mmCIF file of C-alpha atoms in Angstrom:
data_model
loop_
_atom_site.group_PDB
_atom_site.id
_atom_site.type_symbol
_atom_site.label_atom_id
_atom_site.label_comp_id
_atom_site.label_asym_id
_atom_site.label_seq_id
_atom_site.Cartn_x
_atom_site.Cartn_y
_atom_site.Cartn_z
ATOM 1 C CA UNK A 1 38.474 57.247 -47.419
ATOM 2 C CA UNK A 2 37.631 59.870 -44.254
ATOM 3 C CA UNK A 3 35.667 58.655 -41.725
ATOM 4 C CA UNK A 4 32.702 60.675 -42.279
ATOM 5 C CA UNK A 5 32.690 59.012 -45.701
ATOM 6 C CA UNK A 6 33.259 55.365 -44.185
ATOM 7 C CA UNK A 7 30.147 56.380 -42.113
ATOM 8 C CA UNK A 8 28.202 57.912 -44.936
ATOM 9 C CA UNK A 9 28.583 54.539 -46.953
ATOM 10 C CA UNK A 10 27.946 52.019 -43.822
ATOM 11 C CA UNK A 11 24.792 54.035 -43.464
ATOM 12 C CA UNK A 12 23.718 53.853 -47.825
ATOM 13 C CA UNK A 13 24.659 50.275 -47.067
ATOM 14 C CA UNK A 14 22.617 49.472 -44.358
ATOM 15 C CA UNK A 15 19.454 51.260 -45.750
ATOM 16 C CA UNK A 16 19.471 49.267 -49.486
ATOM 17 C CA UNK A 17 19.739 46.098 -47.056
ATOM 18 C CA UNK A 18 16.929 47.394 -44.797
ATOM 19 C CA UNK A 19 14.963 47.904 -47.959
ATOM 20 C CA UNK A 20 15.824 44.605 -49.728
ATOM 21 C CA UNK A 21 14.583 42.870 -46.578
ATOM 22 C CA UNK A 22 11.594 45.013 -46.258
ATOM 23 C CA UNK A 23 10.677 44.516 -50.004
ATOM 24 C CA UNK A 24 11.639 40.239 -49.776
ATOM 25 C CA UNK A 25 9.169 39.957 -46.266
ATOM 26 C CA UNK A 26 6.429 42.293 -47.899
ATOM 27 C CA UNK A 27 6.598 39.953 -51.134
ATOM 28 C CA UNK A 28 6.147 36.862 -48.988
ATOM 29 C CA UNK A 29 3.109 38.353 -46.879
ATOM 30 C CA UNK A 30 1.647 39.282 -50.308
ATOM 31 C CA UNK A 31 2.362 35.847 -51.656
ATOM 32 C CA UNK A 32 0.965 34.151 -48.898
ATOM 33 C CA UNK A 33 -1.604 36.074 -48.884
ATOM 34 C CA UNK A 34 -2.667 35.537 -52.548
ATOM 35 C CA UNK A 35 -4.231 32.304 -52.110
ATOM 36 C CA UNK A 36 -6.818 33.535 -49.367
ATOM 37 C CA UNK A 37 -7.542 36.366 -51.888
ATOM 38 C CA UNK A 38 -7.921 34.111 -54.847
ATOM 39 C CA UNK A 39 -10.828 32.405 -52.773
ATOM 40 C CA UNK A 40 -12.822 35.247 -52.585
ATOM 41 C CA UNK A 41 -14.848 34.554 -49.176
ATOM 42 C CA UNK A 42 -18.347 35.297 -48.153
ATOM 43 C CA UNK A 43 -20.520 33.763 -46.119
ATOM 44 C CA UNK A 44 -24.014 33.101 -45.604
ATOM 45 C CA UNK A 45 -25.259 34.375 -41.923
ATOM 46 C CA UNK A 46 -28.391 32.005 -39.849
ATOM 47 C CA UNK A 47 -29.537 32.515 -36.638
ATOM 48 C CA UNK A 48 -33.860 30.564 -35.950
ATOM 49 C CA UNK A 49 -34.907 29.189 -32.905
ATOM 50 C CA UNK A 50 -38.089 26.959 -33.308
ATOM 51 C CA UNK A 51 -40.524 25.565 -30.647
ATOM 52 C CA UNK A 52 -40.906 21.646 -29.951
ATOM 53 C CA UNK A 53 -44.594 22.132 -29.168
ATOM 54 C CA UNK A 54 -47.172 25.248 -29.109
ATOM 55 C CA UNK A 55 -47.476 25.168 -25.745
ATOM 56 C CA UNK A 56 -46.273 28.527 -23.432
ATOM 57 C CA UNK A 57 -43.498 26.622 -22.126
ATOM 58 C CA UNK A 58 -42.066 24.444 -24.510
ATOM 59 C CA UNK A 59 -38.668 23.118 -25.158
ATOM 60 C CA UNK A 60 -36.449 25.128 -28.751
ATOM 61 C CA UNK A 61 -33.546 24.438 -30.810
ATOM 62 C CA UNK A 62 -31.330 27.283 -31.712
ATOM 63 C CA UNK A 63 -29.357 27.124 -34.485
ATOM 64 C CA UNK A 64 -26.272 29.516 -35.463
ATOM 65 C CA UNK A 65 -24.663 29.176 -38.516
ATOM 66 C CA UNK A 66 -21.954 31.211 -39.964
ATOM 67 C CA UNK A 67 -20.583 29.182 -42.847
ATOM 68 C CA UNK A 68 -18.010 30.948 -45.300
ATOM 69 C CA UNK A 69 -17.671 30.043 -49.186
ATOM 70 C CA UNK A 70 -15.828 31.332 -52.070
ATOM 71 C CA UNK A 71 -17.795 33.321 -54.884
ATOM 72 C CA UNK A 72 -15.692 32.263 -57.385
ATOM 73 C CA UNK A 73 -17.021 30.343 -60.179
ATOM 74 C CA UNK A 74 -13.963 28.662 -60.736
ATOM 75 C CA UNK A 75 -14.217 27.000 -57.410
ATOM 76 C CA UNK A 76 -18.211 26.276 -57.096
ATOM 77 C CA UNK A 77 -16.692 21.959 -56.995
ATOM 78 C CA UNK A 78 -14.991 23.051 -54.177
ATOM 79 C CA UNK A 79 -17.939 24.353 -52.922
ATOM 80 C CA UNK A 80 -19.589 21.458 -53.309
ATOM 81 C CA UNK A 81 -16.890 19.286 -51.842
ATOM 82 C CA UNK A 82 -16.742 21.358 -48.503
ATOM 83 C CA UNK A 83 -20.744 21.616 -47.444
ATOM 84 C CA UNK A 84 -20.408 17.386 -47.922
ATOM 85 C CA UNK A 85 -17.559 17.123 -45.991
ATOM 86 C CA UNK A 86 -18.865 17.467 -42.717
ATOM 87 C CA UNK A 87 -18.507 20.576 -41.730
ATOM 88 C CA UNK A 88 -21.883 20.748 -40.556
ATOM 89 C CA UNK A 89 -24.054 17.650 -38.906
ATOM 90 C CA UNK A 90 -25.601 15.362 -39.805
ATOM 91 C CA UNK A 91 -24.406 15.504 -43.373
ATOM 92 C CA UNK A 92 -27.389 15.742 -45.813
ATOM 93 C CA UNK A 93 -25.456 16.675 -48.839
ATOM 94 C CA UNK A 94 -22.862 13.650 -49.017
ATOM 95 C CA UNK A 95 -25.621 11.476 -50.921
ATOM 96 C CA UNK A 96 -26.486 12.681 -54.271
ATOM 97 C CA UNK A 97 -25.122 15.381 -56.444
ATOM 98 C CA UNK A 98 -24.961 17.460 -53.353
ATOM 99 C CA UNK A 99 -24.801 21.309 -53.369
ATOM 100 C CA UNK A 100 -22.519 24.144 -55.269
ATOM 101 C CA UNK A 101 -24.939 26.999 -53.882
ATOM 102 C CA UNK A 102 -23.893 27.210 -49.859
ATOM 103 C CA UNK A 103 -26.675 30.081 -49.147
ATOM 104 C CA UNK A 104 -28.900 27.611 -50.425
ATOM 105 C CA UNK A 105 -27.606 24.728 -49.002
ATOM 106 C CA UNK A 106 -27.755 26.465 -45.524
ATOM 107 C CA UNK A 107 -31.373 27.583 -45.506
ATOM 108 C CA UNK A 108 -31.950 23.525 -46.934
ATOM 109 C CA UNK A 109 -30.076 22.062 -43.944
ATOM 110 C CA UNK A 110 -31.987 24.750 -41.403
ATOM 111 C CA UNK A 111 -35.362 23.417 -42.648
ATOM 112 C CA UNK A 112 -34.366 19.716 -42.628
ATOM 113 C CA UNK A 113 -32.571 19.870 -39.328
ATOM 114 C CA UNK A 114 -35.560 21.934 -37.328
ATOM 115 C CA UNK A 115 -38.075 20.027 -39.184
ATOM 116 C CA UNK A 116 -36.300 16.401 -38.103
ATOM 117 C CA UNK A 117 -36.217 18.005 -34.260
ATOM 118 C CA UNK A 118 -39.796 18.958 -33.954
ATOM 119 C CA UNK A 119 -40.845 15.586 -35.794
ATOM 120 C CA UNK A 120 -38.114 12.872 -33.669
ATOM 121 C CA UNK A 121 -38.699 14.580 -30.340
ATOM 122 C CA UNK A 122 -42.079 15.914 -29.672
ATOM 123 C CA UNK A 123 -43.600 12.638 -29.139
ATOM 124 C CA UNK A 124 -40.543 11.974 -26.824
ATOM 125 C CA UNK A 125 -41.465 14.901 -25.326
ATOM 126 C CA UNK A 126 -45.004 14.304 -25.053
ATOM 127 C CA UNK A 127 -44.742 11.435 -21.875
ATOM 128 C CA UNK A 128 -41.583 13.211 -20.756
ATOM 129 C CA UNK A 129 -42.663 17.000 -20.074
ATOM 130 C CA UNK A 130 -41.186 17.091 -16.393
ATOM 131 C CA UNK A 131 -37.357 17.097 -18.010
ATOM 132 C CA UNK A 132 -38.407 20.049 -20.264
ATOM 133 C CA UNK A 133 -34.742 21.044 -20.809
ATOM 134 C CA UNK A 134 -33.192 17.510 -21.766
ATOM 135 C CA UNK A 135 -35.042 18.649 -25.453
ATOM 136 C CA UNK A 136 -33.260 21.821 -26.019
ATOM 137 C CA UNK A 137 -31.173 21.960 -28.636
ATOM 138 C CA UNK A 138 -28.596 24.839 -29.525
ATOM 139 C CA UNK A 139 -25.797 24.076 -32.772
ATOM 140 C CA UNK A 140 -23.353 26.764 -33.223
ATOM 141 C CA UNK A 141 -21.444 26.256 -36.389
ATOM 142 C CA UNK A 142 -18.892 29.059 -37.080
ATOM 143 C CA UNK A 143 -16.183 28.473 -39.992
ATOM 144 C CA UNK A 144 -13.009 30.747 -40.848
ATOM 145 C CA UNK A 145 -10.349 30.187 -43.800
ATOM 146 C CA UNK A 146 -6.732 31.471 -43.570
ATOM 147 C CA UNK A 147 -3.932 30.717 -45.622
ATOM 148 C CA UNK A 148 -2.159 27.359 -45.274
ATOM 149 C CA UNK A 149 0.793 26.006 -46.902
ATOM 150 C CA UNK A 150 1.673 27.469 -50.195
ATOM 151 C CA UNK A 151 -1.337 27.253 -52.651
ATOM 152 C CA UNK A 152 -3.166 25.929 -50.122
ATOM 153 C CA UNK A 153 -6.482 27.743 -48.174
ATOM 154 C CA UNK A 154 -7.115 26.070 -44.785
ATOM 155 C CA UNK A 155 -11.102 25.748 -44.355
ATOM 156 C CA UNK A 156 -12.262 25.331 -40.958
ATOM 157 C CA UNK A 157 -15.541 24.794 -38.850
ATOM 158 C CA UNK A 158 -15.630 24.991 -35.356
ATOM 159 C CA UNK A 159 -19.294 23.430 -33.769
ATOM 160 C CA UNK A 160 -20.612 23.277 -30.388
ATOM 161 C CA UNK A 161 -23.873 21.155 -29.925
ATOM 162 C CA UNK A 162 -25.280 21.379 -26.639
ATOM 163 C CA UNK A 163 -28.332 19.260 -25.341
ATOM 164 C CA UNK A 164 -29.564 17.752 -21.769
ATOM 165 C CA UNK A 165 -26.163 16.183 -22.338
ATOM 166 C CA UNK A 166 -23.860 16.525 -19.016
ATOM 167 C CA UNK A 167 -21.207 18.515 -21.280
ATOM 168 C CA UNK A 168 -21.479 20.062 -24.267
ATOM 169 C CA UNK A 169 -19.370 18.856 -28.082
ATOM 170 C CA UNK A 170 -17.681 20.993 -29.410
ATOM 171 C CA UNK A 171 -15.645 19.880 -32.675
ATOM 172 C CA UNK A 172 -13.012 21.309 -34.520
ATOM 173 C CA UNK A 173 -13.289 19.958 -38.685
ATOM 174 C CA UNK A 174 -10.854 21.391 -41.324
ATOM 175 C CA UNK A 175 -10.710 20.838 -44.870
ATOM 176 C CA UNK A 176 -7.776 22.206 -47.297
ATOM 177 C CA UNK A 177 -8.954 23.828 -50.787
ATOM 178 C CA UNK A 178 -5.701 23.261 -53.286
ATOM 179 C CA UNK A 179 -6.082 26.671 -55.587
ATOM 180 C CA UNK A 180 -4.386 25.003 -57.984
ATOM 181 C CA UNK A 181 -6.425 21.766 -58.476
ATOM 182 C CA UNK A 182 -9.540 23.856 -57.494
ATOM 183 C CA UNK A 183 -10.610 21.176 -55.163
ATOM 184 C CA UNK A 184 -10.705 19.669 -51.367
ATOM 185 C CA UNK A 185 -8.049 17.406 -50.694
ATOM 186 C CA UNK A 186 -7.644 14.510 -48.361
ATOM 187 C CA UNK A 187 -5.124 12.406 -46.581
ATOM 188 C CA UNK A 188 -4.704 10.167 -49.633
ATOM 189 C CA UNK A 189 -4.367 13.327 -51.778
ATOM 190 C CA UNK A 190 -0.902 14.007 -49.784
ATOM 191 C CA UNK A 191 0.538 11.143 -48.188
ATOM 192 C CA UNK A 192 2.611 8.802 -50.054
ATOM 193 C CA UNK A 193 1.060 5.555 -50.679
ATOM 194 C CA UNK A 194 2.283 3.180 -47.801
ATOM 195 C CA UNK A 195 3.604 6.130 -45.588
ATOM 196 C CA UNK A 196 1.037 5.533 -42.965
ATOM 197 C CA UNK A 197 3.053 2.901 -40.537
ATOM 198 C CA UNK A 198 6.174 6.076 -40.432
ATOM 199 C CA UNK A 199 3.366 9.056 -40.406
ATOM 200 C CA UNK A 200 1.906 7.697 -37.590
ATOM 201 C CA UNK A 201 5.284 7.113 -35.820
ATOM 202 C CA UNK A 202 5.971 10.793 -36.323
ATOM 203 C CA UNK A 203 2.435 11.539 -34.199
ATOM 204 C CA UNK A 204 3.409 9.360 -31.585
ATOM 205 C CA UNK A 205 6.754 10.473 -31.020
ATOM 206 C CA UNK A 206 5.051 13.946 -31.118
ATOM 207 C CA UNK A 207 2.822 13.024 -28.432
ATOM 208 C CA UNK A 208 5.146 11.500 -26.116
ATOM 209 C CA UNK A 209 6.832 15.201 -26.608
ATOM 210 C CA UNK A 210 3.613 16.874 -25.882
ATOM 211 C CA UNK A 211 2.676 14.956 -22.934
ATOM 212 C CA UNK A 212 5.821 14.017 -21.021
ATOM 213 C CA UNK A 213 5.661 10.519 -21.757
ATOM 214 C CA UNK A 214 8.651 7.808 -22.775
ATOM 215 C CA UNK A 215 6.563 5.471 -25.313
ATOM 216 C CA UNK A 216 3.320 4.638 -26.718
ATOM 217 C CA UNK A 217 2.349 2.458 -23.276
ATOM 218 C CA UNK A 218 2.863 5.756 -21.274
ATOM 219 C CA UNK A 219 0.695 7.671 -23.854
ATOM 220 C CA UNK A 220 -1.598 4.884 -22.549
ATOM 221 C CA UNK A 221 -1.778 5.133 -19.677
ATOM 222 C CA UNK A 222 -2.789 9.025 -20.036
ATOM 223 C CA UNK A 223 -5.951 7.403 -21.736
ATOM 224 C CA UNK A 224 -4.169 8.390 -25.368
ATOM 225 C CA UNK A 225 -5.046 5.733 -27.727
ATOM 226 C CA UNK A 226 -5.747 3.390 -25.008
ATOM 227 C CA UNK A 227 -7.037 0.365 -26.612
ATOM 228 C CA UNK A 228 -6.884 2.100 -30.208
ATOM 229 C CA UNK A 229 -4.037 1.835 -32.651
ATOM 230 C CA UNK A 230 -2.488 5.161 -33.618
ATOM 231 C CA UNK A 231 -3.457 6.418 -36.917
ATOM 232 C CA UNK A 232 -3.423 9.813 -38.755
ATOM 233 C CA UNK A 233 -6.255 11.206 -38.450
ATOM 234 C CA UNK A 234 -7.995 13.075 -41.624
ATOM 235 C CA UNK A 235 -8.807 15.480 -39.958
ATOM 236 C CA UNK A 236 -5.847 18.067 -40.766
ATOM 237 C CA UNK A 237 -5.276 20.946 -41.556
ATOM 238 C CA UNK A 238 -1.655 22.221 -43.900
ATOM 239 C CA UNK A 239 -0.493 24.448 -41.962
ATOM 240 C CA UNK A 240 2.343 27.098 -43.426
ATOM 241 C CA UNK A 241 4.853 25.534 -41.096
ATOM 242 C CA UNK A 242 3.767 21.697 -40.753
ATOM 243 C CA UNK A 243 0.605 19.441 -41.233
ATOM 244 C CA UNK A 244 -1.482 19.523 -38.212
ATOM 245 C CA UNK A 245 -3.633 16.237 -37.315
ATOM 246 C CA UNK A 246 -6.797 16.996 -35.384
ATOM 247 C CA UNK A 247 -8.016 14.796 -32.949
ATOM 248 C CA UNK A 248 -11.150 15.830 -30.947
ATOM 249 C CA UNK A 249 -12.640 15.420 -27.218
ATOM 250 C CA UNK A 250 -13.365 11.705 -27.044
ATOM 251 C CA UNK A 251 -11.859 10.805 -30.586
ATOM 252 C CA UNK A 252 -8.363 8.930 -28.747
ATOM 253 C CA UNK A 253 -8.440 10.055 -25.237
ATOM 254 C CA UNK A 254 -11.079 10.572 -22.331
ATOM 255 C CA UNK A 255 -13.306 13.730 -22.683
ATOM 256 C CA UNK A 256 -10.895 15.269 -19.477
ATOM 257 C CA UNK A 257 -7.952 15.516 -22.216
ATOM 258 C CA UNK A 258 -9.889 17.362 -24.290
ATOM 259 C CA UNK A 259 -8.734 18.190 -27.794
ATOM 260 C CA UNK A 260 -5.467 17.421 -29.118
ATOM 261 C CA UNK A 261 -3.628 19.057 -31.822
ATOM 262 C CA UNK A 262 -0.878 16.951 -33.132
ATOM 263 C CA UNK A 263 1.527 19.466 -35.713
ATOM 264 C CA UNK A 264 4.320 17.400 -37.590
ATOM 265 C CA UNK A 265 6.881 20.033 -38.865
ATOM 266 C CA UNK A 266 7.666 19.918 -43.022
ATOM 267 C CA UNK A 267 11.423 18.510 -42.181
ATOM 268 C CA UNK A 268 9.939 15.685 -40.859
ATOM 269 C CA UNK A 269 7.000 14.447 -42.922
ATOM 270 C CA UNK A 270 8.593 15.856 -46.189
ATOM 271 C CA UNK A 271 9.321 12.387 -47.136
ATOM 272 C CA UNK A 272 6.070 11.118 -47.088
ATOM 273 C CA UNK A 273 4.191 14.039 -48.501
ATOM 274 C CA UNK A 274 3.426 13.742 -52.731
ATOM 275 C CA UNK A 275 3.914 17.308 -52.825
ATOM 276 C CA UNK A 276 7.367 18.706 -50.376
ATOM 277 C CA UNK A 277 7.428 21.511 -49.111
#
């Protein structure tokens, strides 16, 4: 074979294995992608302030809500499961039947929440008008889904509540919708029974990693888990390349830490997970 045709075949070569690779990462990004699409999103879009009193100066809440849900009927449960999670504060909807219809539910938790405001602090208010801004009130709640581990949507809702508080809370909640089960699972739902005790070794030897410390009693003395036993939190969120346990400001350190983030990789917590990945 001439050189020119040694060169003519390298090159046939190398474009089939350009295309093969093109076609395998373009069928992953589809198939990750399918879930996401298979929860057809919307979302339901609030923004109302309301006055404590009717006075020209008077103290408001402000609420902003941008909560996403899927339109498909198929996964109205899910639905239901998600607005009485938590995602949004206080929960209303975890007692009772609770609510499929998240428009709905949204312009329900408005009124209730501005209606609890004006009736809780306006007497407060009443003997206290020379701290006018210790009664405003603004709660942000804006939610996002993306894909997550195979067959698995990742839901979550970032809030920030802000008062006459010295700092504001802000609070990062997730919940993961399982396309296949059409539901919201939790920690039980994908731990192993008894896994716990080696789960939460996992976090804390992901810790130490995170924050340059030797052992648990150095974690300590960072003000993580100080005076609180480890534990996974259910707060989490499974992730395409690990499960990530969410811990927020104040949850297992001092508000100066912050939030912290704790992702476990699938080689290590594959042996406690029902489902491996």
């Amino acid at each position: 074979m001439t050189m020119h045709k040694k060169a003519l075949v390298l090159t046939i070569i190398m474009g089939l294995m350009l295309t093969w690779s093109l076609a395998s990462c373009n069928g992953n990004a589809d198939g990750w992608g399918q879930d996401v699409a298979a929860f057809d999103a919307d979302s339901v879009k609030k923004e109302l302030t309301v006055s404590l009193t009717a006075d020209s100066v008077s103290p408001t809440c402000t609420l902003r809500m941008n909560i996403i849900y899927s339109k498909a009927d198929s996964l109205r449960e899910a639905n239901r499961q998600l607005i009485s999670s938590g995602i949004i504060v206080p929960d209303y909807f975890s007692i009772g039947g609770g609510m499929s219809d998240i428009p709905l539910a949204v312009d329900s938790f408005i009124r209730r929440y501005t209606a609890e405001y004006q009736r809780d602090y306006r007497s407060l208010y009443e003997v206290d008008k020379d701290h006018l801004e210790s009664y405003n009130i603004e709660y942000d709640v804006n939610t996002a889904v993306r894909q997550g581990r195979k067959g698995i949507v990742v839901y979550t809702a970032e809030a920030r509540y802000c008062s006459g508080a010295l700092h504001d809370t802000q609070t990062l909640v997730a919940r993961n919708i399982d396309m296949d089960g059409k539901r919201m699972l939790t920690l039980d739902d994908v731990l192993v029974n008894g896994s716990e005790k080696m789960v939460t070794e996992l976090i804390v030897k992901q810790l130490c990693e995170q924050y340059d410390a030797e052992d648990i009693k150095q974690l300590n003395e960072k003000s993580i888990f100080n005076g609180i036993d480890p534990y996974p939190s259910r707060n989490f969120m499974l992730e395409a390349d690990g499960v990530t346990f969410i811990y927020n400001a104040d949850e297992i350190a001092t508000h100066d830490v912050g939030r912290i983030l704790v992702k476990i990789s699938y080689s290590d917590i594959n042996p406690y997970l029902k489902v491996r990945v």
